[in-house]
PDB file of C-alpha atoms in Angstrom:
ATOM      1  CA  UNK A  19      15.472 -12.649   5.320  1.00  0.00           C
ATOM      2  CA  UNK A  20      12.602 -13.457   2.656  1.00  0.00           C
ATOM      3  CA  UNK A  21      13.297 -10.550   0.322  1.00  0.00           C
ATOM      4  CA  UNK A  22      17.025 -10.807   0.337  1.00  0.00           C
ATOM      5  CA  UNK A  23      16.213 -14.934  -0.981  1.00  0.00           C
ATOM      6  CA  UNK A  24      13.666 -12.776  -3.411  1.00  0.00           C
ATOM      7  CA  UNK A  25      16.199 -10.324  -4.584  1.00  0.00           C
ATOM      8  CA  UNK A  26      19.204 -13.691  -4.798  1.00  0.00           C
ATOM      9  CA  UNK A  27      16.543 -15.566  -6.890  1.00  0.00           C
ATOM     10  CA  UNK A  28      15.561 -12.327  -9.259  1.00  0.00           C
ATOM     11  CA  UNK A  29      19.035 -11.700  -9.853  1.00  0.00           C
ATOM     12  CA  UNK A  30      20.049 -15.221 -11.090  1.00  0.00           C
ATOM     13  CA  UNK A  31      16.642 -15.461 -13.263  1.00  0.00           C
ATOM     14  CA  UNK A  32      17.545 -12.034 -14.616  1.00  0.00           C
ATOM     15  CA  UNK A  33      21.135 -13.145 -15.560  1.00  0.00           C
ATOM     16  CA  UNK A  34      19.948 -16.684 -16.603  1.00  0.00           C
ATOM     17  CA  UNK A  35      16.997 -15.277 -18.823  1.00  0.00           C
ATOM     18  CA  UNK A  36      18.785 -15.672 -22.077  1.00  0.00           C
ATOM     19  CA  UNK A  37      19.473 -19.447 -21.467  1.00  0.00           C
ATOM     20  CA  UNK A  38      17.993 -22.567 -23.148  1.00  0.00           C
ATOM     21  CA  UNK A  39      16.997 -24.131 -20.027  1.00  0.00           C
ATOM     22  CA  UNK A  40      15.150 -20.693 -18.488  1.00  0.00           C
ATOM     23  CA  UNK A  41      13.620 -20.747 -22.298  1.00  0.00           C
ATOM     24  CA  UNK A  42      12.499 -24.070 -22.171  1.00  0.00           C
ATOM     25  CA  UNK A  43      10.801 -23.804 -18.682  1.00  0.00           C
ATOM     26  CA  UNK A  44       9.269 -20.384 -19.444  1.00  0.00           C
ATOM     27  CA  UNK A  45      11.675 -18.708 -16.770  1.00  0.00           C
ATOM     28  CA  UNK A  46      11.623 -14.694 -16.715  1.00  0.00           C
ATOM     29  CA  UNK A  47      13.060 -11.736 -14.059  1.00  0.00           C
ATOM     30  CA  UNK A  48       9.703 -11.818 -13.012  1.00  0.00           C
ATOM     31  CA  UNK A  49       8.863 -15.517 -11.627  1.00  0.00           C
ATOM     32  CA  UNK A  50       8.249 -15.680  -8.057  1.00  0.00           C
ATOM     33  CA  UNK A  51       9.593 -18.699  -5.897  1.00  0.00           C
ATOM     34  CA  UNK A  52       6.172 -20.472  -6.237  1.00  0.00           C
ATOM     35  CA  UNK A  53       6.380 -20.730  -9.503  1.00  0.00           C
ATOM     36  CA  UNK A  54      10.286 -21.276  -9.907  1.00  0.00           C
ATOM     37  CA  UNK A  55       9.121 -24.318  -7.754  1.00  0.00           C
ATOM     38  CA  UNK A  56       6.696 -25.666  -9.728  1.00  0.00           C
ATOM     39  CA  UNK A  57       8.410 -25.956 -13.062  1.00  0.00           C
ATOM     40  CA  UNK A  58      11.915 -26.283 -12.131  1.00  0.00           C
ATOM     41  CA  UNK A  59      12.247 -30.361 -11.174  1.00  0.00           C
ATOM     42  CA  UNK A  60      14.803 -31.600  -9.125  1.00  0.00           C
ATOM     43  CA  UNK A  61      17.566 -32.650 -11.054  1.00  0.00           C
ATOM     44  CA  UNK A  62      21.024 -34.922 -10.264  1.00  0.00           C
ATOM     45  CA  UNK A  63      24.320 -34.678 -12.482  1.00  0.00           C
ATOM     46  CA  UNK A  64      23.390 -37.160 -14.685  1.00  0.00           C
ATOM     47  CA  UNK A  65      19.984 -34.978 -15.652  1.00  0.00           C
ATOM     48  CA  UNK A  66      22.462 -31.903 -16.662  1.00  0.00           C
ATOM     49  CA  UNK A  67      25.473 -34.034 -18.077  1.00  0.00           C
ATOM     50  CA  UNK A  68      24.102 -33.845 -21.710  1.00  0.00           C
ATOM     51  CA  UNK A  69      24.015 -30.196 -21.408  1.00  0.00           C
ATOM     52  CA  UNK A  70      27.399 -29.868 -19.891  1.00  0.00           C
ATOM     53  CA  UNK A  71      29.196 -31.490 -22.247  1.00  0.00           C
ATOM     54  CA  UNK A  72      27.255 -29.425 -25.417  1.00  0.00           C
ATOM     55  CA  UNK A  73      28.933 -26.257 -23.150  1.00  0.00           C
ATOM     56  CA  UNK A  74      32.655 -27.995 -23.010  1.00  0.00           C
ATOM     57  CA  UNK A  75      31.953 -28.321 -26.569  1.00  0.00           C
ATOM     58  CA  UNK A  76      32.038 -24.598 -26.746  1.00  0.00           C
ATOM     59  CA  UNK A  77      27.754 -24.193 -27.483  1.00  0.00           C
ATOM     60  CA  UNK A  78      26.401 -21.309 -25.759  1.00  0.00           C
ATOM     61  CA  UNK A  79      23.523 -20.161 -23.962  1.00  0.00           C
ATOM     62  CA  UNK A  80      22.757 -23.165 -22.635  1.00  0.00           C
ATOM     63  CA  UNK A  81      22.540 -23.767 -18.777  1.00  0.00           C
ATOM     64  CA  UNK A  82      24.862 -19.966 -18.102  1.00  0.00           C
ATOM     65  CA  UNK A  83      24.309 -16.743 -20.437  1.00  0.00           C
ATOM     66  CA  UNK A  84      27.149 -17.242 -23.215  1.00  0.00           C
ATOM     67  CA  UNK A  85      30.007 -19.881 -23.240  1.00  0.00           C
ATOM     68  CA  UNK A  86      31.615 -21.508 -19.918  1.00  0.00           C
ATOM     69  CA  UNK A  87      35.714 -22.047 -20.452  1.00  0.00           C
ATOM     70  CA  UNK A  88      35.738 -23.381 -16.845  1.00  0.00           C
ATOM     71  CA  UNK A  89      35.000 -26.845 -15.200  1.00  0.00           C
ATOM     72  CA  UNK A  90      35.880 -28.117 -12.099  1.00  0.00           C
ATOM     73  CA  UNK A  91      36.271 -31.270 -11.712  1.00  0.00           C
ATOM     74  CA  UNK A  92      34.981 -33.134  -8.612  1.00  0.00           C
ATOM     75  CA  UNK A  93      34.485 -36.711  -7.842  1.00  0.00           C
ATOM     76  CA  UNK A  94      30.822 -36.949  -6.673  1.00  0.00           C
ATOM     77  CA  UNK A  95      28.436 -39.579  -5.521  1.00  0.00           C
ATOM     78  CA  UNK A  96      27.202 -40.128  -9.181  1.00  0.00           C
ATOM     79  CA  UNK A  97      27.546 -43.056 -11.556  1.00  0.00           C
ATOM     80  CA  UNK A  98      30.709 -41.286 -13.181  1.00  0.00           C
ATOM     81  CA  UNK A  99      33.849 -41.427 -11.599  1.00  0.00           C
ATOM     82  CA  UNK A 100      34.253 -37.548 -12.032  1.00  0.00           C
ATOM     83  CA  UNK A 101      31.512 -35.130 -12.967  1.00  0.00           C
ATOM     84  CA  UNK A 102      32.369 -31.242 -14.359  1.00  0.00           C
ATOM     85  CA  UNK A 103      31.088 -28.432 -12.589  1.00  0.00           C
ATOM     86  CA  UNK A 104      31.012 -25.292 -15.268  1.00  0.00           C
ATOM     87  CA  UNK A 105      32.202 -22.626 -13.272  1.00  0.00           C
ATOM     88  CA  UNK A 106      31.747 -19.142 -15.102  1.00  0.00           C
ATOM     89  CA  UNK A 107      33.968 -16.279 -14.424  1.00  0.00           C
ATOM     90  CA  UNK A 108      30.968 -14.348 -12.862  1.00  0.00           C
ATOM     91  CA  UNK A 109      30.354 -17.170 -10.653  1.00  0.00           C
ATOM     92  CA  UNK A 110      34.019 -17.050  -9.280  1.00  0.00           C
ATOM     93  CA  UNK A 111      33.679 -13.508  -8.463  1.00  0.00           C
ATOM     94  CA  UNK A 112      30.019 -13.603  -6.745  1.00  0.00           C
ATOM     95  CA  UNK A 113      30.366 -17.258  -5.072  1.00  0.00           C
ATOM     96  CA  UNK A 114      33.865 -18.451  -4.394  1.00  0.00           C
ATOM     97  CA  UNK A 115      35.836 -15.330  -4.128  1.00  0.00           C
ATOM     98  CA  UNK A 116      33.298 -13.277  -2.672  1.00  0.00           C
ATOM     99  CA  UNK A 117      32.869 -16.282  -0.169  1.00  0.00           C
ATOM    100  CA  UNK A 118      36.510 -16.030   1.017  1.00  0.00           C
ATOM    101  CA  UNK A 119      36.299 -12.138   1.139  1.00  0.00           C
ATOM    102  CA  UNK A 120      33.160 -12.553   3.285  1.00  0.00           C
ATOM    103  CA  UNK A 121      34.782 -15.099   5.604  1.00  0.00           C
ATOM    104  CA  UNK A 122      37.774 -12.629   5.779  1.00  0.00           C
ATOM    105  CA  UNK A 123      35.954  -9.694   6.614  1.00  0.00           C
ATOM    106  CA  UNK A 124      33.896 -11.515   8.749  1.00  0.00           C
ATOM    107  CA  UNK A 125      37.399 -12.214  10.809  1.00  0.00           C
ATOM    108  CA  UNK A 126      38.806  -9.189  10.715  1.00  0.00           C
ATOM    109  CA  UNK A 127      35.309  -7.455  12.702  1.00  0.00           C
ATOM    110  CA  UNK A 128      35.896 -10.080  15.522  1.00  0.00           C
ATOM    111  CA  UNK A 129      39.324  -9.420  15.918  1.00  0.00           C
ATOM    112  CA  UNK A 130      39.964  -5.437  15.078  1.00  0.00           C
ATOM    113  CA  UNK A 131      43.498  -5.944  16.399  1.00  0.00           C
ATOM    114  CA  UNK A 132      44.302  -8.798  13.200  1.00  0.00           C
ATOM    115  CA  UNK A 133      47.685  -7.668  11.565  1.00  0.00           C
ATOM    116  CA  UNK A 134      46.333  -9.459   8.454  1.00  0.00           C
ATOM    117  CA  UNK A 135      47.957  -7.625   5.635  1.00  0.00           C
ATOM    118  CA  UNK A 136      51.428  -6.960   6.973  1.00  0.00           C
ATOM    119  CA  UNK A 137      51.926 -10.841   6.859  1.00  0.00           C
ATOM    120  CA  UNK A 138      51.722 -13.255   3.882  1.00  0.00           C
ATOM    121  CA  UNK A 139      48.752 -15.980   3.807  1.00  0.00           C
ATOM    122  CA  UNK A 140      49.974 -19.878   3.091  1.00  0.00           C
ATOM    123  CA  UNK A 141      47.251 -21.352   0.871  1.00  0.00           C
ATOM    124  CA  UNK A 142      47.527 -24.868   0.359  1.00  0.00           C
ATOM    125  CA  UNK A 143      45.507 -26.220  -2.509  1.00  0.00           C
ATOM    126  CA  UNK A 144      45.586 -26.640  -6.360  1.00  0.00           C
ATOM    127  CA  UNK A 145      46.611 -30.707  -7.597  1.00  0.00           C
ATOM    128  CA  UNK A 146      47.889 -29.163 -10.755  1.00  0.00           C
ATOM    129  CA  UNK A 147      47.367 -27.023 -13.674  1.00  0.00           C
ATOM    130  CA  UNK A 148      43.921 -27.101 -15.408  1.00  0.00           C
ATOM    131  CA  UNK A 149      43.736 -29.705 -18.567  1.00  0.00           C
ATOM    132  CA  UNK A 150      42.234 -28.840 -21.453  1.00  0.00           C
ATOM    133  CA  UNK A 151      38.901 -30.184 -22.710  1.00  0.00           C
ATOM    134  CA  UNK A 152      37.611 -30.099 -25.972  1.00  0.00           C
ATOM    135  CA  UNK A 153      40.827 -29.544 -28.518  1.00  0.00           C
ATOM    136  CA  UNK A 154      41.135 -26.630 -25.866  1.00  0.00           C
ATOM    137  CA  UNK A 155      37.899 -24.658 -25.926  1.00  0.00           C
ATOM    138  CA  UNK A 156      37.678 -25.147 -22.124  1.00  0.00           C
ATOM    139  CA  UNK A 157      39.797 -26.522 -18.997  1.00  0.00           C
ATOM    140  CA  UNK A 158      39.332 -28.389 -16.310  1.00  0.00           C
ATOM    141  CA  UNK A 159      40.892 -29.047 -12.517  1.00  0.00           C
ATOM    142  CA  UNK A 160      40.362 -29.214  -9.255  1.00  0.00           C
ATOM    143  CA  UNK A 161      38.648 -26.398  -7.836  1.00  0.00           C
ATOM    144  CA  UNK A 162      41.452 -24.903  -6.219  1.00  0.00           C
ATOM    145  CA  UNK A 163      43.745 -25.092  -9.109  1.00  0.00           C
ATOM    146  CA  UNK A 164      40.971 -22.833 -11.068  1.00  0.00           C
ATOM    147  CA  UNK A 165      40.956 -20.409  -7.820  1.00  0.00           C
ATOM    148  CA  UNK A 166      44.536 -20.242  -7.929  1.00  0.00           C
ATOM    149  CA  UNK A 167      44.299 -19.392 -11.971  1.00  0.00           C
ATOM    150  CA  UNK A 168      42.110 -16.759 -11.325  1.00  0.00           C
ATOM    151  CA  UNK A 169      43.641 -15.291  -8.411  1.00  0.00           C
ATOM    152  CA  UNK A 170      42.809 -11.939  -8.395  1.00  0.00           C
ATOM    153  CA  UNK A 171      45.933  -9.138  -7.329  1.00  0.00           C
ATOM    154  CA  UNK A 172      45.389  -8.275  -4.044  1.00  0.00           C
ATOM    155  CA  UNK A 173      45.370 -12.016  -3.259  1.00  0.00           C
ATOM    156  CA  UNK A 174      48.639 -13.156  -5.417  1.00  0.00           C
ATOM    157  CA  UNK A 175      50.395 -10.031  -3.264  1.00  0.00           C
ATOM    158  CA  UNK A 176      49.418 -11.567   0.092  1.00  0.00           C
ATOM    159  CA  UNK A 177      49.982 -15.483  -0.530  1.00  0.00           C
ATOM    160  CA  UNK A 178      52.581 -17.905  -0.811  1.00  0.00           C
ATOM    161  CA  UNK A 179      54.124 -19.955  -1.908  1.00  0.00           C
ATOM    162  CA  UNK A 180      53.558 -18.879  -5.773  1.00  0.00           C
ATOM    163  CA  UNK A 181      51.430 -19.949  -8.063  1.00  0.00           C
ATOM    164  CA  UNK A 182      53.903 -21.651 -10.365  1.00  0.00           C
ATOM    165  CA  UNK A 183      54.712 -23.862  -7.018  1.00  0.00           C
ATOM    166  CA  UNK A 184      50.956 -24.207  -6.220  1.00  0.00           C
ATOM    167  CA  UNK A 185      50.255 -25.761  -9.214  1.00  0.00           C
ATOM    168  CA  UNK A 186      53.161 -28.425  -9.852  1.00  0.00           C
ATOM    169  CA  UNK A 187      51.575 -31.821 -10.465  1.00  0.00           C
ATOM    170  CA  UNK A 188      53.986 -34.417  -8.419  1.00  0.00           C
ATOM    171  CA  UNK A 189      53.450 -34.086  -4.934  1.00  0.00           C
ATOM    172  CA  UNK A 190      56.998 -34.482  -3.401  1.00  0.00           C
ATOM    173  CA  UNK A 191      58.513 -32.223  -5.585  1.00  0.00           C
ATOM    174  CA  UNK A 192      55.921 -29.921  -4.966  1.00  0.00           C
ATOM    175  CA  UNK A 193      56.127 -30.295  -1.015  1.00  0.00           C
ATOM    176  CA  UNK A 194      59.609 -29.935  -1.033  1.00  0.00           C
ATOM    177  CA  UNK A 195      59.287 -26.267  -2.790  1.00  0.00           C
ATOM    178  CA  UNK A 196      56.512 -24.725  -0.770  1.00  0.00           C
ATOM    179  CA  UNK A 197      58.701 -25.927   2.152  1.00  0.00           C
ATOM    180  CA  UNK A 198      61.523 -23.902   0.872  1.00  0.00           C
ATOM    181  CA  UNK A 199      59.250 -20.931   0.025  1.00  0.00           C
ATOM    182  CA  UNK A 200      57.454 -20.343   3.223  1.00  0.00           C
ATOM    183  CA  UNK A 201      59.814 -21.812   5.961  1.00  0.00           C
ATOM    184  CA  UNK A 202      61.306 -17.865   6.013  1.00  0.00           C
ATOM    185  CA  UNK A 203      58.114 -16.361   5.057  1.00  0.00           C
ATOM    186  CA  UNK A 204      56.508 -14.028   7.443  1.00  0.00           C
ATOM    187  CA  UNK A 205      53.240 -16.299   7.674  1.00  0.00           C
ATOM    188  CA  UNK A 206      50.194 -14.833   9.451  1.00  0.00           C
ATOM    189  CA  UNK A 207      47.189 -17.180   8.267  1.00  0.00           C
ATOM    190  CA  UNK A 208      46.703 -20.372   7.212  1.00  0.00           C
ATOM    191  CA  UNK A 209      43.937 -21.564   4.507  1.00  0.00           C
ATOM    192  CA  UNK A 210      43.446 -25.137   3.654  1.00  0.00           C
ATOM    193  CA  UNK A 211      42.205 -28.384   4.204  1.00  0.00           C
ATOM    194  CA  UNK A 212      43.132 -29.493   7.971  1.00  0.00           C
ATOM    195  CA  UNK A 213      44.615 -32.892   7.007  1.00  0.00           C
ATOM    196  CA  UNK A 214      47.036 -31.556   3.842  1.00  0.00           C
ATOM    197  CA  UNK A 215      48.189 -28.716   5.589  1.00  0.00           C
ATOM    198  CA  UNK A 216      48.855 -30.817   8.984  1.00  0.00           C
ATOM    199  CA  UNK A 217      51.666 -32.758   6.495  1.00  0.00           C
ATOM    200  CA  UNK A 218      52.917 -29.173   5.236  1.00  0.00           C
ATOM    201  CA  UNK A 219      53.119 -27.778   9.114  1.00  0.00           C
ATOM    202  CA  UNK A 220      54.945 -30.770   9.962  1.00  0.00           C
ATOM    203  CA  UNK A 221      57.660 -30.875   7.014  1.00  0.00           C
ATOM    204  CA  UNK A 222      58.115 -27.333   8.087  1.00  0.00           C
ATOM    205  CA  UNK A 223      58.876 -28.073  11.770  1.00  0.00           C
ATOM    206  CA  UNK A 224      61.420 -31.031  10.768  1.00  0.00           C
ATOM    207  CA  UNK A 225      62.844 -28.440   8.115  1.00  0.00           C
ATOM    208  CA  UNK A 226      63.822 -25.735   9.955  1.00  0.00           C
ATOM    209  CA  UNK A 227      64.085 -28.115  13.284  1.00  0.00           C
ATOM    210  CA  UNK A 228      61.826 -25.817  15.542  1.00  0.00           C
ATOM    211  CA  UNK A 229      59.579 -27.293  18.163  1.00  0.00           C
ATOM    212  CA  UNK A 230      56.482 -25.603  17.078  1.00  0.00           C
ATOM    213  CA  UNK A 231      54.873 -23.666  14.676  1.00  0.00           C
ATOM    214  CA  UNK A 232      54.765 -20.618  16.790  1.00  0.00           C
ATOM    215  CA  UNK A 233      58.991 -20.525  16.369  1.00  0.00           C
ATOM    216  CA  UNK A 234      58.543 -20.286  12.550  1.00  0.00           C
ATOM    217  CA  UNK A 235      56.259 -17.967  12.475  1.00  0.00           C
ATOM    218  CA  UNK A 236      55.605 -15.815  15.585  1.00  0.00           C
ATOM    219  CA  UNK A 237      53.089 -13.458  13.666  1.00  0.00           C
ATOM    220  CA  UNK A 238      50.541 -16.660  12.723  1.00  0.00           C
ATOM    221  CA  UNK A 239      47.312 -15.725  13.689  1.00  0.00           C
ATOM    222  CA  UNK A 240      44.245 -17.454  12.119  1.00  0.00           C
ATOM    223  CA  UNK A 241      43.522 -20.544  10.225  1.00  0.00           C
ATOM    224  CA  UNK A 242      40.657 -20.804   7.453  1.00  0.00           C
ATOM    225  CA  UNK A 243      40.127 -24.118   6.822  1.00  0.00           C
ATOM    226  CA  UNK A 244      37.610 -26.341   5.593  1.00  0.00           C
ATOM    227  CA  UNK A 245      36.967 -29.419   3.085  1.00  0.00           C
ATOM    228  CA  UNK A 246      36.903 -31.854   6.049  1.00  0.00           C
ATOM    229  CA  UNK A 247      35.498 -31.688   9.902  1.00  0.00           C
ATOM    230  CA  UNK A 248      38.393 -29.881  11.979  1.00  0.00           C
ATOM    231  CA  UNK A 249      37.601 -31.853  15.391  1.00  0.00           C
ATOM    232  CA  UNK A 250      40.197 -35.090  14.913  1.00  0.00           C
ATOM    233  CA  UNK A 251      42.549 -32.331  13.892  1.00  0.00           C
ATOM    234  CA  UNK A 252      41.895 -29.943  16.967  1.00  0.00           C
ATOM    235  CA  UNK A 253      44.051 -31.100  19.501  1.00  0.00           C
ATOM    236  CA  UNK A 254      47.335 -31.744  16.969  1.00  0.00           C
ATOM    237  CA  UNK A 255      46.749 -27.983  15.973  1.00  0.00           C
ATOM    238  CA  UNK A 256      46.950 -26.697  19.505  1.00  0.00           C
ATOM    239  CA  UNK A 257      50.030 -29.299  20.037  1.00  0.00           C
ATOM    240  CA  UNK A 258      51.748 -27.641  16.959  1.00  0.00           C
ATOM    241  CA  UNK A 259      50.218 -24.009  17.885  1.00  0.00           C
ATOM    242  CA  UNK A 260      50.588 -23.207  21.030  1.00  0.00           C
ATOM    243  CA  UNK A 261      49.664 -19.459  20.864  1.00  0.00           C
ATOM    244  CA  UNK A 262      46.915 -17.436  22.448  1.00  0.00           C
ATOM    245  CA  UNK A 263      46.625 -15.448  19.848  1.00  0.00           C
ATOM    246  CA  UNK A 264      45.835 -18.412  17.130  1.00  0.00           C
ATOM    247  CA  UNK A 265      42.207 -19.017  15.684  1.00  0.00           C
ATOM    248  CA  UNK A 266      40.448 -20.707  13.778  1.00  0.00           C
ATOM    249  CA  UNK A 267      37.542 -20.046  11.264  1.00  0.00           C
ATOM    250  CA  UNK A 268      35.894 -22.449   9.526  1.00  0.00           C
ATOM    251  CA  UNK A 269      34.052 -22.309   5.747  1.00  0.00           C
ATOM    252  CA  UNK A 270      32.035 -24.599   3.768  1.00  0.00           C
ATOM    253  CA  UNK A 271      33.794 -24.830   0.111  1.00  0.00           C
ATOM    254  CA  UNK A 272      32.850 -27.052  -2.498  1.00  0.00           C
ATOM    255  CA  UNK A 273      33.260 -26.938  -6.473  1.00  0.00           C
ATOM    256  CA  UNK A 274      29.600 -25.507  -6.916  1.00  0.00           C
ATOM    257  CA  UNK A 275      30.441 -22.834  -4.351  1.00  0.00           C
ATOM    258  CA  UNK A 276      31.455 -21.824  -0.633  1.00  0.00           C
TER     259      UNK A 276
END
């Protein structure tokens, strides 16, 4: 609806008022989207680099109220071979967290008869610990690896394999110890991108030496995946997953938010 894009827009001008870029463009609480349009130009990566980098230098105010500690690195379609994305605290609780709640909720109003949160939830993500920028003022990673950082309780309770495993930087090693981790887990969802966690349901099957998926873990229910399209992937799932009882839910996730 128009007023909830109203209300969006007023809160992120209200939060942004302090900035030098709202300063600069004469930005208040009170600018309507006509104007917003009008003096706000379209803008690519390499437009905002100069101000991103003043941030991972540890300036403030600049394009977010205060400092940004936070970058996620992404490999984009721009000049650079990797560009940073800042990604302020607040903007991991109101985007990308509150996007996975919302997805979850979402889920569990379809399906009232989910037994969610008696099981554990396999996330697959996170390349390896954030790096530091900037003598260590602020880090950087891959998306995940920051969500996995931040993790907030609830969510380290309900996952596996840990975070320590999650976030182990050499691949085989690290395969090899969320295999061991979650092959006697009681798993009931699934989050991930379909092609990385298709090599982690596999290594499971030729671990424990079941036929399927279902064996391992009879309570798996759902699977929230996104990153890539799920369709080449659809048929292999059902091969591996042959329950009735097994969905799938898809999100959009990127580093500037899901």
């Amino acid at each position: 609806a128009e007023w909830l894009q109203l209300r969006q827009l007023r809160h992120i001008l209200d939060r942004s008022s302090r900035t030098e870029f709202a300063r600069e463009l004469s930005l208040s609480r009170q600018t309507n989207y006509r104007t917003y349009t009008e003096r706000v130009p379209l803008q690519d990566y390499e437009a905002c680099k100069g101000d991103i980098e003043r941030m991972m230098r540890g300036e403030r105010d600049i394009l977010v109220p205060g400092t940004c500690n936070w970058y996620a690195k992404s490999s984009g379609t721009t000049s650079d071979r990797s560009k940073y994305i800042p990604v302020p605290y607040l903007h991991l609780q109101d985007c990308h967290y509150r996007g996975g709640s919302d997805a979850l909720w979402i889920y569990l109003r379809n399906y009232p008869d989910s037994r969610f949160f008696s099981t554990k939830g396999l996330v697959l993500g996170g390349s390896h610990s954030p790096m530091p920028l900037s003598g260590g003022k602020a880090f950087s990673g891959d998306l995940s690896a920051i969500l996995v950082e931040h993790m907030p309780l609830l969510g380290d309770m309900l996952r596996v394999p840990s975070r320590e495993t999650l976030l182990m930087s050499e691949w085989t090693a690290k395969m090899q110890a969320i295999v061991q981790e979650v092959a006697t887990a009681r798993v009931g969802s699934l989050s991930g991108v379909p092609s990385w966690m298709l090599v982690l349901l596999k290594e499971v099957l030729q671990a424990t030496g079941r036929e399927s998926i279902t064996e391992v873990w009879p309570d798996l229910e759902v699977f929230f995946h996104g990153g890539i399209s799920f369709t080449p992937y659809r048929s292999t799932y059902a091969e591996l997953i042959p329950s009735e009882r097994m969905r799938y839910e898809e999100t959009y996730n990127a580093s500037e938010g899901f």
